[in-house]
Short mmCIF file of C-alpha atoms in Angstrom, two decimals:
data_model
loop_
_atom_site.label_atom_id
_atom_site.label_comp_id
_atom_site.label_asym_id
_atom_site.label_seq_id
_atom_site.Cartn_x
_atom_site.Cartn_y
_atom_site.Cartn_z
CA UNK A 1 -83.72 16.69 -117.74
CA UNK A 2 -83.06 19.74 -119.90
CA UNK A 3 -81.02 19.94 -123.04
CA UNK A 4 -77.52 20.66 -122.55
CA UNK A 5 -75.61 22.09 -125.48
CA UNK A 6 -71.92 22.31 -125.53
CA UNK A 7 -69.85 23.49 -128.25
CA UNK A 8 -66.07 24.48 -128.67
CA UNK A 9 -66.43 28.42 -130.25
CA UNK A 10 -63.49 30.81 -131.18
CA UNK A 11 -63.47 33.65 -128.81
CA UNK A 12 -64.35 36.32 -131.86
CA UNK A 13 -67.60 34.25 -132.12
CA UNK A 14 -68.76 33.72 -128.47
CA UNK A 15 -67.63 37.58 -127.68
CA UNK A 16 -70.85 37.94 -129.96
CA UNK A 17 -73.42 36.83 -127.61
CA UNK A 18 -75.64 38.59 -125.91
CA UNK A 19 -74.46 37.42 -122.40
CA UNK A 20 -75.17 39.32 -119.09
CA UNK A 21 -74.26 38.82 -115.47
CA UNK A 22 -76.73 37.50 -113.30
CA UNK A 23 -77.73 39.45 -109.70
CA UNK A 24 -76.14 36.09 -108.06
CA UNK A 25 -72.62 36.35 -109.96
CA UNK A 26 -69.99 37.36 -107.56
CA UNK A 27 -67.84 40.51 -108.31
CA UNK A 28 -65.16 40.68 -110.62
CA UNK A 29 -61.90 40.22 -108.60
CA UNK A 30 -59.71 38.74 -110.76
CA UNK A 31 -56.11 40.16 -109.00
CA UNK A 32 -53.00 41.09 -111.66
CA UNK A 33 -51.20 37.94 -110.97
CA UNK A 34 -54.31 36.25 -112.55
CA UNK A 35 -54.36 38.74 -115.22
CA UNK A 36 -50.75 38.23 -116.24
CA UNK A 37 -50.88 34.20 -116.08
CA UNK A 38 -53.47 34.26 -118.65
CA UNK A 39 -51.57 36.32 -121.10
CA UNK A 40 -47.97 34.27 -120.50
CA UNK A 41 -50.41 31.17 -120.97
CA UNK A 42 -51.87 32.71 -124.84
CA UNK A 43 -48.51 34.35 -125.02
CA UNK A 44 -46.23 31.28 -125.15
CA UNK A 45 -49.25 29.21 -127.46
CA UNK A 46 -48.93 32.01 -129.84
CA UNK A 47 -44.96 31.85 -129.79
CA UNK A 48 -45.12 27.95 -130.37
CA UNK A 49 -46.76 28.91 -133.06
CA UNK A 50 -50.14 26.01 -132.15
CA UNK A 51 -53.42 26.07 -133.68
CA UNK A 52 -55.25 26.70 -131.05
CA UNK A 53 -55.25 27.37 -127.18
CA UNK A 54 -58.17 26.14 -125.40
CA UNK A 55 -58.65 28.72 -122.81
CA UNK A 56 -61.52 26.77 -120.61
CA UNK A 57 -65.19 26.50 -120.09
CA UNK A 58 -67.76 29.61 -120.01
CA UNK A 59 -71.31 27.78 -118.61
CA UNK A 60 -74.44 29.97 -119.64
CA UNK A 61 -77.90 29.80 -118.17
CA UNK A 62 -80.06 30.20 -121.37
CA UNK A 63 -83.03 31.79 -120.73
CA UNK A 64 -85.44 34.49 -122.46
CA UNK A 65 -83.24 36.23 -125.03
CA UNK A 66 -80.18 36.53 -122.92
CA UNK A 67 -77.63 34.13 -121.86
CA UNK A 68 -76.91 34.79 -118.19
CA UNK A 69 -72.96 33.64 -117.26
CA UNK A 70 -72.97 31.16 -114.66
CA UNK A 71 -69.25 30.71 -114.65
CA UNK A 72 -66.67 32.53 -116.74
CA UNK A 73 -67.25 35.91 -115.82
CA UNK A 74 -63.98 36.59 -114.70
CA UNK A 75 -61.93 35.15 -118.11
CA UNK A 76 -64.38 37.29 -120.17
CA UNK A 77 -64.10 40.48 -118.71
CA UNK A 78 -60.45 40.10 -118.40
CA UNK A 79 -60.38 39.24 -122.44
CA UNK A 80 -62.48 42.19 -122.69
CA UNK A 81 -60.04 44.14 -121.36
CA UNK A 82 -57.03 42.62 -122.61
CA UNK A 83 -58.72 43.08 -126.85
CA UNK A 84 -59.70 47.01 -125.31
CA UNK A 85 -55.83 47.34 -125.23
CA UNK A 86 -55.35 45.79 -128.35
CA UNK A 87 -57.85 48.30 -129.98
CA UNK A 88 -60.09 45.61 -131.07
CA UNK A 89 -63.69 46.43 -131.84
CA UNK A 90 -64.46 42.36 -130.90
CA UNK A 91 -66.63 42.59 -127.96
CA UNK A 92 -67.54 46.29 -127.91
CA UNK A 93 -70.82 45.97 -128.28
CA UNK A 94 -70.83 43.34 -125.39
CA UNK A 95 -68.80 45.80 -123.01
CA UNK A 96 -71.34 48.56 -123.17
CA UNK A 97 -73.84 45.68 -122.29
CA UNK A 98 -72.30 44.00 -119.45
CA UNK A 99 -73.28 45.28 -116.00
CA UNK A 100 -70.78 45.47 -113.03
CA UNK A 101 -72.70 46.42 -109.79
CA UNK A 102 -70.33 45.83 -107.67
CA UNK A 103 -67.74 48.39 -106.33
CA UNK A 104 -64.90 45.63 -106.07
CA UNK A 105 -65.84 44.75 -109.89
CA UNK A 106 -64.82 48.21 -111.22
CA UNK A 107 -62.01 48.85 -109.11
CA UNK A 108 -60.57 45.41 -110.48
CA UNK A 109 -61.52 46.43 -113.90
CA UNK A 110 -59.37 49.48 -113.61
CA UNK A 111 -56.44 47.79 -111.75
CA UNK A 112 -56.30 45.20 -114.79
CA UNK A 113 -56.63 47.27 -117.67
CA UNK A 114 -53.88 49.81 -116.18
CA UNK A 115 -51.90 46.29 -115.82
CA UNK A 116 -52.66 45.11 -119.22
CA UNK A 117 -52.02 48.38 -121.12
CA UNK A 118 -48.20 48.40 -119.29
CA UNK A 119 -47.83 44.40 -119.80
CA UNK A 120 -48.40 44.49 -123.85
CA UNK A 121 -46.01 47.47 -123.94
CA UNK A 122 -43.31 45.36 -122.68
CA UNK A 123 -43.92 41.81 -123.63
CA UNK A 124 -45.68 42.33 -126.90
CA UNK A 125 -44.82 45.85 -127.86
CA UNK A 126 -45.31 46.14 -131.82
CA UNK A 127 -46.63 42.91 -132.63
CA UNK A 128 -50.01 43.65 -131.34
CA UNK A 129 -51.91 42.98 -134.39
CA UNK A 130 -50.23 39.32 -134.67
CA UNK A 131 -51.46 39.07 -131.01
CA UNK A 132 -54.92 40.04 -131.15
CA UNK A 133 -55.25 37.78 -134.55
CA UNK A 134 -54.50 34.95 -132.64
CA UNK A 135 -56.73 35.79 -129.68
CA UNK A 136 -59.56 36.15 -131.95
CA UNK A 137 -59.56 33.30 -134.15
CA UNK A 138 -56.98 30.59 -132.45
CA UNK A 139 -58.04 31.18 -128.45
CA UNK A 140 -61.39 29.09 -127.93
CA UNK A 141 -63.86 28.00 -125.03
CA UNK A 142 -65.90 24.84 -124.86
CA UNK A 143 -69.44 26.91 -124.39
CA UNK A 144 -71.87 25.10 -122.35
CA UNK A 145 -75.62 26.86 -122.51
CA UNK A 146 -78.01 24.65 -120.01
CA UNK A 147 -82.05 25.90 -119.68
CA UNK A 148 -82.20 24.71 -116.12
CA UNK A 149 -80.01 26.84 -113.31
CA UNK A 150 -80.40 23.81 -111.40
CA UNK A 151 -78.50 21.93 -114.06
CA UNK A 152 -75.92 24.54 -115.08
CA UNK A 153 -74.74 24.87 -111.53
CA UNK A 154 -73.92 21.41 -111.81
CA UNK A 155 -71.69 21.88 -114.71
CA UNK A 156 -69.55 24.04 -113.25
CA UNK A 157 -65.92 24.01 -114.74
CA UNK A 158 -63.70 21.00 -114.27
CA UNK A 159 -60.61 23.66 -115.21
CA UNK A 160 -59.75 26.55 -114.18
CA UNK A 161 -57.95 29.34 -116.56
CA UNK A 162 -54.44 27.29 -116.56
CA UNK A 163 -56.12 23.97 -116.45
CA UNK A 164 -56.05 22.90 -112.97
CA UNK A 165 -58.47 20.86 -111.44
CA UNK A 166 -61.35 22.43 -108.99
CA UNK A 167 -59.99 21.93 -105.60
CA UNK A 168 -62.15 19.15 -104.21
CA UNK A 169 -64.32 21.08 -102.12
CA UNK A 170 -65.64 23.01 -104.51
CA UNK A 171 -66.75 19.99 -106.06
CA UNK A 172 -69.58 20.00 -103.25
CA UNK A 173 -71.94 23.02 -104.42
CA UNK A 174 -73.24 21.42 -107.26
CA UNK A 175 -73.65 17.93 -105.32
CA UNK A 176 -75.78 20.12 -102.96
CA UNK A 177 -77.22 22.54 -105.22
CA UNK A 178 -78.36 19.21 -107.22
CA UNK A 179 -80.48 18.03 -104.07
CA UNK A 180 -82.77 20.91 -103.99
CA UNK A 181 -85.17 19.83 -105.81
CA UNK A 182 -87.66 20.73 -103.35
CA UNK A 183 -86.39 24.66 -102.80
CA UNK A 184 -87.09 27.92 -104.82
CA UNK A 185 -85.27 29.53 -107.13
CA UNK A 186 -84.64 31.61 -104.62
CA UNK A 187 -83.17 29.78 -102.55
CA UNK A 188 -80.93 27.95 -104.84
CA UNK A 189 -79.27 31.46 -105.35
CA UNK A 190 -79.02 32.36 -102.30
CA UNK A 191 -76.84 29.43 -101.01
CA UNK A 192 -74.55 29.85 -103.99
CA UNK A 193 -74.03 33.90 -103.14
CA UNK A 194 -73.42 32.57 -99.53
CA UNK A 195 -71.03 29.90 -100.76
CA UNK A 196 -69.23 32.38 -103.25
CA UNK A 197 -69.13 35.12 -100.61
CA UNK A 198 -67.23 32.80 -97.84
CA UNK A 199 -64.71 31.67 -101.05
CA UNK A 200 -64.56 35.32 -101.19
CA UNK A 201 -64.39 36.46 -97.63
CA UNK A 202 -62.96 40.41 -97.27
CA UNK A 203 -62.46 41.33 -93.66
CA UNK A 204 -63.88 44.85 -94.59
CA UNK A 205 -64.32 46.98 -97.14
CA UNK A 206 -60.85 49.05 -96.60
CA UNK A 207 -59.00 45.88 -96.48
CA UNK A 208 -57.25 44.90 -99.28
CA UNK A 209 -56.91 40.96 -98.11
CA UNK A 210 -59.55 38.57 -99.35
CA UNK A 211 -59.15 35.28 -97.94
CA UNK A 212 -60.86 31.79 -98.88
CA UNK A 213 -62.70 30.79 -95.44
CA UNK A 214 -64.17 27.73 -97.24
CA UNK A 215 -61.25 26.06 -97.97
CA UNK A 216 -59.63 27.12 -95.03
CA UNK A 217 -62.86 25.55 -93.07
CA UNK A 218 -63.87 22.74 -95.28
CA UNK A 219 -60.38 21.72 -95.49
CA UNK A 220 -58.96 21.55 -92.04
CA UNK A 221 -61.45 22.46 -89.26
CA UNK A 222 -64.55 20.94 -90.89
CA UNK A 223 -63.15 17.78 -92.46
CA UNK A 224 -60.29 16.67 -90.48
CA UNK A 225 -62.28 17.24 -86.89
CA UNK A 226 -64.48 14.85 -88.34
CA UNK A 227 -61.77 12.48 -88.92
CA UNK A 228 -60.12 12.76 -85.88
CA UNK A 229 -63.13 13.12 -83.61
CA UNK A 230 -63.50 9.08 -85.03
CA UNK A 231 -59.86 8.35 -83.28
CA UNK A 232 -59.17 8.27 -87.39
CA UNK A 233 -55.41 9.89 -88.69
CA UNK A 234 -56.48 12.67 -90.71
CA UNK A 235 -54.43 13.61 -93.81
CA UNK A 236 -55.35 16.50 -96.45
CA UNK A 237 -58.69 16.58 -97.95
CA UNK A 238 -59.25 15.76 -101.49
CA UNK A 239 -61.53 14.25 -103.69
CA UNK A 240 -61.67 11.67 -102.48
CA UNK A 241 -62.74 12.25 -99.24
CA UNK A 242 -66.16 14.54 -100.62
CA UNK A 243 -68.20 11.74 -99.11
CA UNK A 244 -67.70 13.03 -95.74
CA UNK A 245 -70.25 15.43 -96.85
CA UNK A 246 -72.72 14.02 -98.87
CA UNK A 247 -75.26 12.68 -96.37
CA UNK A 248 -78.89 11.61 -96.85
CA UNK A 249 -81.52 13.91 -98.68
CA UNK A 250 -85.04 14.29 -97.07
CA UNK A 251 -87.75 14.73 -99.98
CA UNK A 252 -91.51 13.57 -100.85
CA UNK A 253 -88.81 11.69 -104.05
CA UNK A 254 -86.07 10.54 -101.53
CA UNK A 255 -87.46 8.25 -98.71
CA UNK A 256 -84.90 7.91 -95.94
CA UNK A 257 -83.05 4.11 -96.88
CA UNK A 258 -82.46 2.68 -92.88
CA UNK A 259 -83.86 3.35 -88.71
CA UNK A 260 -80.91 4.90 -88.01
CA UNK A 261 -82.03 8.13 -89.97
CA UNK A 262 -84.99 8.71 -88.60
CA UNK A 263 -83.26 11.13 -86.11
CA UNK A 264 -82.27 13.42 -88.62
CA UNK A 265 -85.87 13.04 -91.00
CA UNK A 266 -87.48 14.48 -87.32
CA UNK A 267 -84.87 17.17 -86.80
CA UNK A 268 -85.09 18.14 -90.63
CA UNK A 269 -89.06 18.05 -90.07
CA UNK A 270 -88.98 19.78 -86.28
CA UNK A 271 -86.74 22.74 -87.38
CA UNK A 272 -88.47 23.50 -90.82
CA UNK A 273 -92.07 23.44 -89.09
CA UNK A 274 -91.22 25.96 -86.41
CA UNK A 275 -89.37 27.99 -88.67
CA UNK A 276 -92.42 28.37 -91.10
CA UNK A 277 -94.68 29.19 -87.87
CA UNK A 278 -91.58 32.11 -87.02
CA UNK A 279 -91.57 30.77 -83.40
CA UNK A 280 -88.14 30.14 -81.64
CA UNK A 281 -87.99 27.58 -78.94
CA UNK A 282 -87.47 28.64 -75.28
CA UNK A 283 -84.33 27.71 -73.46
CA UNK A 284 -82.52 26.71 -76.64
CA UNK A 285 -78.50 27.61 -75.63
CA UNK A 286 -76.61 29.96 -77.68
CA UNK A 287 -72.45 29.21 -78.31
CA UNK A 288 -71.63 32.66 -77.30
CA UNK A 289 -72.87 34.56 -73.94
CA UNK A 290 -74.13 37.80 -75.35
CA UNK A 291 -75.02 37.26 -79.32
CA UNK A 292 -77.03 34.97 -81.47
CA UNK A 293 -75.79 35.56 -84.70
CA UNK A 294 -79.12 34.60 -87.02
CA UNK A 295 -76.87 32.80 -89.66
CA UNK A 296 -75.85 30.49 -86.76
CA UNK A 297 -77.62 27.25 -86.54
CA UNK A 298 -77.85 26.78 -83.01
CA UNK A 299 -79.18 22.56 -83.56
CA UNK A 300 -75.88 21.90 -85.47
CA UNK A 301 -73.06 19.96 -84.90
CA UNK A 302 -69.76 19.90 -86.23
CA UNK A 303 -69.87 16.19 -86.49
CA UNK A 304 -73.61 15.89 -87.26
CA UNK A 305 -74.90 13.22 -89.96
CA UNK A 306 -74.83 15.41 -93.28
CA UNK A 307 -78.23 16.31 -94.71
CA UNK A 308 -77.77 17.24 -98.98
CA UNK A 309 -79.10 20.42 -100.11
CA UNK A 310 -80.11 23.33 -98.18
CA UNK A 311 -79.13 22.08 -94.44
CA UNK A 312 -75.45 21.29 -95.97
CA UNK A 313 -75.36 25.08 -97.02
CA UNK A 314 -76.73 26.20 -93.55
CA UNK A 315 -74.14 23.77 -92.02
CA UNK A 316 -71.14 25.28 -93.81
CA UNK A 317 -72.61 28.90 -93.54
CA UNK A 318 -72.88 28.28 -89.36
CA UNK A 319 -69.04 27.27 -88.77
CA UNK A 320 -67.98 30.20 -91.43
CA UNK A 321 -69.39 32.37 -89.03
CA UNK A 322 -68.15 30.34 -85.97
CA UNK A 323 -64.46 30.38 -87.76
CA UNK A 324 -64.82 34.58 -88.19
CA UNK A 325 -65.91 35.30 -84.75
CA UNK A 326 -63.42 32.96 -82.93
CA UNK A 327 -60.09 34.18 -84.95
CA UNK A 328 -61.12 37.10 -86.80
CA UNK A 329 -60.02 40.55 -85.45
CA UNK A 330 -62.68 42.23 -86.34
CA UNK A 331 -65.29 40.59 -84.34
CA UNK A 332 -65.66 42.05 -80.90
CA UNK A 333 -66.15 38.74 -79.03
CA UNK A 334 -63.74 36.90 -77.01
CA UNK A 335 -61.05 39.51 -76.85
CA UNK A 336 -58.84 37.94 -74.62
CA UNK A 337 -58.71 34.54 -76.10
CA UNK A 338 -57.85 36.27 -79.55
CA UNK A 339 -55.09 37.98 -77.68
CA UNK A 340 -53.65 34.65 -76.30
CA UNK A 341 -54.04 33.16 -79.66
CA UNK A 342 -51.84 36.13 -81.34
CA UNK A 343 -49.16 36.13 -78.57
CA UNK A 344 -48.82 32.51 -77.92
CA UNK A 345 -49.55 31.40 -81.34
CA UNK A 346 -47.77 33.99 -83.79
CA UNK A 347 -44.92 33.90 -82.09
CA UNK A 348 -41.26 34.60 -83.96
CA UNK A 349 -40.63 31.33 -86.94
CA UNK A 350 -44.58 30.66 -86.72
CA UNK A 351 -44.68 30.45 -90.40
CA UNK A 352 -42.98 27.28 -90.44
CA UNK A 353 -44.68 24.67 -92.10
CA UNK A 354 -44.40 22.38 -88.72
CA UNK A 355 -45.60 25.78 -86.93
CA UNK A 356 -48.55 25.81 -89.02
CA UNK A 357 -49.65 22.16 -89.31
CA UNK A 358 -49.85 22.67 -85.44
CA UNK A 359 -51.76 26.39 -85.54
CA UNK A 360 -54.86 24.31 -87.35
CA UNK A 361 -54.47 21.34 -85.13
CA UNK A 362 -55.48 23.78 -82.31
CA UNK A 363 -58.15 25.68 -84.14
CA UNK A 364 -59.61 22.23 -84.75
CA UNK A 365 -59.61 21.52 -80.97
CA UNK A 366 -60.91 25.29 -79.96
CA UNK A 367 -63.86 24.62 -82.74
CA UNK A 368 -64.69 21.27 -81.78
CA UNK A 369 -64.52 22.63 -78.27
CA UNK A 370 -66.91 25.33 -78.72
CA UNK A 371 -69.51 23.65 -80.43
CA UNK A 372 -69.67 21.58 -76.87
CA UNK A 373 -69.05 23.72 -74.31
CA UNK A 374 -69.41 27.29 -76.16
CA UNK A 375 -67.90 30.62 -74.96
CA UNK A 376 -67.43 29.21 -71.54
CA UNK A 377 -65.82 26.00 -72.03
CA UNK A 378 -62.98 27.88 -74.48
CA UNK A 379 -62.56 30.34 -71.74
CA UNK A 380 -61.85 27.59 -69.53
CA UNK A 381 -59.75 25.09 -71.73
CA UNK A 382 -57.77 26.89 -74.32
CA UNK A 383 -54.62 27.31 -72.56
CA UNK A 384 -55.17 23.69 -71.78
CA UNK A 385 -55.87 22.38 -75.28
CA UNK A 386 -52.55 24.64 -75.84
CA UNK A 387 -50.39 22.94 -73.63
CA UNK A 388 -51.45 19.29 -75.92
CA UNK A 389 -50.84 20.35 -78.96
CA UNK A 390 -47.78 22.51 -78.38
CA UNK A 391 -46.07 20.00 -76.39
CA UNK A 392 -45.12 18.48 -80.14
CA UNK A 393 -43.19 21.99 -80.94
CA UNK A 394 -40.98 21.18 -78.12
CA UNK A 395 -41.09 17.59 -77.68
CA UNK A 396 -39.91 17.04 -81.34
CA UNK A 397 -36.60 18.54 -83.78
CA UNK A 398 -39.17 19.15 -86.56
CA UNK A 399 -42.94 18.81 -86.78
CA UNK A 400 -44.08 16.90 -89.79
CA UNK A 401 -47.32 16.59 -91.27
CA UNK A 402 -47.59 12.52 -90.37
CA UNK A 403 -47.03 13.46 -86.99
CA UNK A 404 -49.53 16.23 -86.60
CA UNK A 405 -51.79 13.97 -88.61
CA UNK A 406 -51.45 11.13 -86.15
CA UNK A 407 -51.43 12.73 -83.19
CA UNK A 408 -55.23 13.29 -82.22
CA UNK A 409 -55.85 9.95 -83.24
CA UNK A 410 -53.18 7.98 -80.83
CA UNK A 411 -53.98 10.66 -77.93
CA UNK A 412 -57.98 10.51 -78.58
CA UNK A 413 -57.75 14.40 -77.53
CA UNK A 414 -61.05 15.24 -80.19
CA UNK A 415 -62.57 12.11 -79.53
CA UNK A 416 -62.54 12.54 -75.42
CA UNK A 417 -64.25 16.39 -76.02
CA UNK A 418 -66.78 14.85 -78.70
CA UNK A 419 -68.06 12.30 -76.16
CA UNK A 420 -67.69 14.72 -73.73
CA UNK A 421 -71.34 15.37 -71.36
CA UNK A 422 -70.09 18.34 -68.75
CA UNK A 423 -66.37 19.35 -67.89
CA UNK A 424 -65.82 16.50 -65.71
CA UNK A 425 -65.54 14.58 -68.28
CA UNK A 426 -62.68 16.60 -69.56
CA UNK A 427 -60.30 15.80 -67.14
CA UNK A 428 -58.22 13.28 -68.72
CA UNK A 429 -57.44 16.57 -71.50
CA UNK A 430 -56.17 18.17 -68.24
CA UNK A 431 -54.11 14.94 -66.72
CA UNK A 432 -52.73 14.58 -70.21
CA UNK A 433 -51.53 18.55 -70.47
CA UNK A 434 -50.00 18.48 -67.56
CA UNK A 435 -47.30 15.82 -68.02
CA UNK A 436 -43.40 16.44 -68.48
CA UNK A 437 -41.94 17.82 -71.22
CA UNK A 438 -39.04 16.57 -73.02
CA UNK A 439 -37.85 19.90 -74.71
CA UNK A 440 -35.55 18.97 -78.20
CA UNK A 441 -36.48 22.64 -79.73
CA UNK A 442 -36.29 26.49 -78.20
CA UNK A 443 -39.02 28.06 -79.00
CA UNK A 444 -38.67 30.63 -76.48
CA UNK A 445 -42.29 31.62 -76.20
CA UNK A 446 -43.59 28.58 -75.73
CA UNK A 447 -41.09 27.49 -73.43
CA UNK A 448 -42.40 30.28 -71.57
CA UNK A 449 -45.74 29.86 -71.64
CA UNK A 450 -45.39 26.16 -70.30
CA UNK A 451 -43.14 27.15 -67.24
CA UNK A 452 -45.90 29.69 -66.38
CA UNK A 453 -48.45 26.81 -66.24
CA UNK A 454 -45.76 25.04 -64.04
CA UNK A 455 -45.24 22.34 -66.80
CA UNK A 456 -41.65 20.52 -65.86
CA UNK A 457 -39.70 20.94 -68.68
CA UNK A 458 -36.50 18.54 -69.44
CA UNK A 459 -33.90 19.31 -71.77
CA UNK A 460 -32.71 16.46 -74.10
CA UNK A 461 -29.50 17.94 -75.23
CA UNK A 462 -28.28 21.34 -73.25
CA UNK A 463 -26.41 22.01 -76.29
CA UNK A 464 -29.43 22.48 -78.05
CA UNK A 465 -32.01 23.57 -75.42
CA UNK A 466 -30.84 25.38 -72.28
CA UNK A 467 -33.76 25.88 -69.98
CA UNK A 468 -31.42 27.79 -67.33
CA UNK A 469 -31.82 30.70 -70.04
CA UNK A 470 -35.26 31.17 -68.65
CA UNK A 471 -36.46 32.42 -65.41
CA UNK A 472 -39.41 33.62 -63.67
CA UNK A 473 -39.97 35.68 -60.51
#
């Protein structure tokens, strides 16, 4: 174990190091809304009139005669920026140094400081030497340097900038980054740009939207299809929980503990043998008819026994990819699902919170139903695994989150595809579809969508739902 050293250090003293950002480091994309929450935060300590305002944790790699930033980047650049306003010479000579590669990096750097110049005008306007003062020698960081990358990955931040928690499954990286003992360097870094990247996902380079596919998957489709795939009620995932994804790790210092592992040791063994020989294996089936997508594994499993380090990574890294392609615009395949899925399921008052709870319900089921069956069995089954889960919109006033959480479980919908061998055996998801409707809400398309499947449809209360209203030729 290396030394760790952690100190707390004013901000004038720490803006003195000679830190740099590593190749791995992720761009700086620190938006103005996070900009401006860190200045209200030092803003109202310095009104208060405190001490001190602990700002949060900057983690350096220590090696050679630099100090590579393993987390913090985006806090110091934006305090950077913010004592560049103030006309401060703290941190010059670390500005000049610091190296932004990335395009996104300097057009955030540009966005912010035009933000930051207008913000101090208004909000701090000639008190901007009492400001910067306190900045200097009240705002602070705890400053943790670690020799090891290994080891500083491990210590990433338990805070954010306003002193939130990580959400919990970011709390998985440096479980996993922990078991590779066995990998390179290398490899290390590559799993956390991958990781970063998919926190990080922009659609392209014109778009403006980044969006965080881990959570998104992690959250709902990975964790929860687990759940429910057990006939389990599935609630949100939190901390918790993180042991859904810490599995076994396969080493010369980790000997597998019981029989039942020995499935995965030989997978682990099979796929890392042929993949040093560069051989494929004939006949192996790919997900999708006319691509193979190289950064999908096609030997995993949604609900496959978790193995730490590097085969968590590649686990996560294969259903990002699975997630993009399946409701992603951009991707070319399966065009006409992804136009079902944006007229049937982005319908007028989608954005409802019931709406919603049932939108990921059914991307669990298409997911789940696609690592089975692939390209062919959603083609086949998604206006049936529709008809199940947006029976509740109608059935019920308002969809809760109990209900939605519940209702996989009680049906066994995920558990009857899991255990699923060919589509025969998916004929109770069809039986179950096709029952009567008792309709309490109009939600016209919907409504429509089950009458063209020639779903009988009852109305509870005409005064509320009149099904005369709709007619087909």
């Amino acid at each position: 174990m290396s030394k760790i050293n952690a100190e707390i250090r004013k901000v004038s003293s720490i803006l003195e190091d000679n830190m740099s950002i590593p190749n791995y480091q992720r761009p700086y994309r620190w938006t103005e809304d996070n900009t401006r929450l860190l200045l209200e935060d030092i803003t109202q300590s310095w009104k208060e009139g405190k001490s001190s305002y602990r700002i949060g944790s900057v983690i350096l790699n220590n090696t050679d005669l630099q100090l590579h930033i393993v987390d913090g980047q985006q806090r110091i650049t934006t305090l950077l920026l913010i004592l560049k306003s103030l006309e401060s010479n703290a941190g010059s000579a670390l500005m000049d140094s610091l190296q932004y590669r990335h395009t996104d990096s300097l057009n955030a750097i540009i966005r912010n400081k035009y933000f930051i110049d207008q913000w101090l005008q208004e909000n701090i306007g000639n008190e901007k030497s009492s400001f910067k003062k306190y900045i200097l020698n009240a705002c602070e960081f705890v400053e943790i340097r670690v020799a090891d990358l290994s080891e500083a990955f491990q210590m990433f931040d338990s805070q954010n900038g306003r002193g939130k928690e990580l959400e919990a499954y970011n709390l998985l990286k440096a479980y996993h980054i922990r078991a590779m003992e066995s990998n390179t360097f290398e490899e290390k870094v590559s799993c956390d740009i991958t990781w970063e990247g998919a926190a990080r996902y922009q659609a392209n380079k014109e778009s403006a939207t980044i969006s965080n596919l881990l959570r998104q998957l992690i959250n709902e489709q990975l964790y929860r299809t687990r759940v429910w795939s057990r006939k389990e009620e599935a609630y949100a995932f939190d901390k918790k929980h993180i042991k859904e994804f810490k599995g076994i790790t396969i080493n010369k210092n980790h000997p597998i503990d019981f029989p039942y592992q020995n499935r995965e040791l030989m997978q682990y063994v099979m796929q890392n043998y042929f993949k040093s020989l560069g051989v494929s294996i004939n006949g192996v089936k790919s997900r999708f008819k006319n691509i193979s997508p190289e950064n999908i594994n096609p030997y995993s499993l949604l609900n496959q026994n978790i193995v730490n380090g590097k085969d968590f990574f590649d686990y996560t890294e294969t259903y990002i990819e699975i997630y993009k392609r399946l409701f992603n615009p951009e991707f070319e395949e399966m065009k006409e699902f992804k136009k079902f899925v944006q007229k049937n399921c982005k319908y007028n008052g989608s954005h409802r919170d019931g709406d919603q709870y049932l939108f990921e319900l059914y991307k669990s089921l298409i997911i789940l139903m696609f690592d089975k069956f692939g390209e062919e069995g959603i083609e086949k089954y998604h206006k049936t695994l529709y008809l199940l889960v947006y029976r509740l919109r109608l059935e019920k006033e308002q969809v809760r989150y109990n209900s939605v959480a519940k209702y996989p479980a009680e049906s066994e919908i995920l558990n009857i595809i899991e255990h699923a061998k060919s589509y025969s055996d998916l004929f109770l998801l069809e039986k179950m579809a096709n029952k009567n409707v008792i309709c309490k809400k109009d939600v016209t398309t919907v409504i429509e969508f089950f009458l063209e499947q020639n779903i009988r449809l009852e109305s509870a209360d005409e005064r509320k739902v009149n099904l005369k209203n709709y007619s087909f030729a």
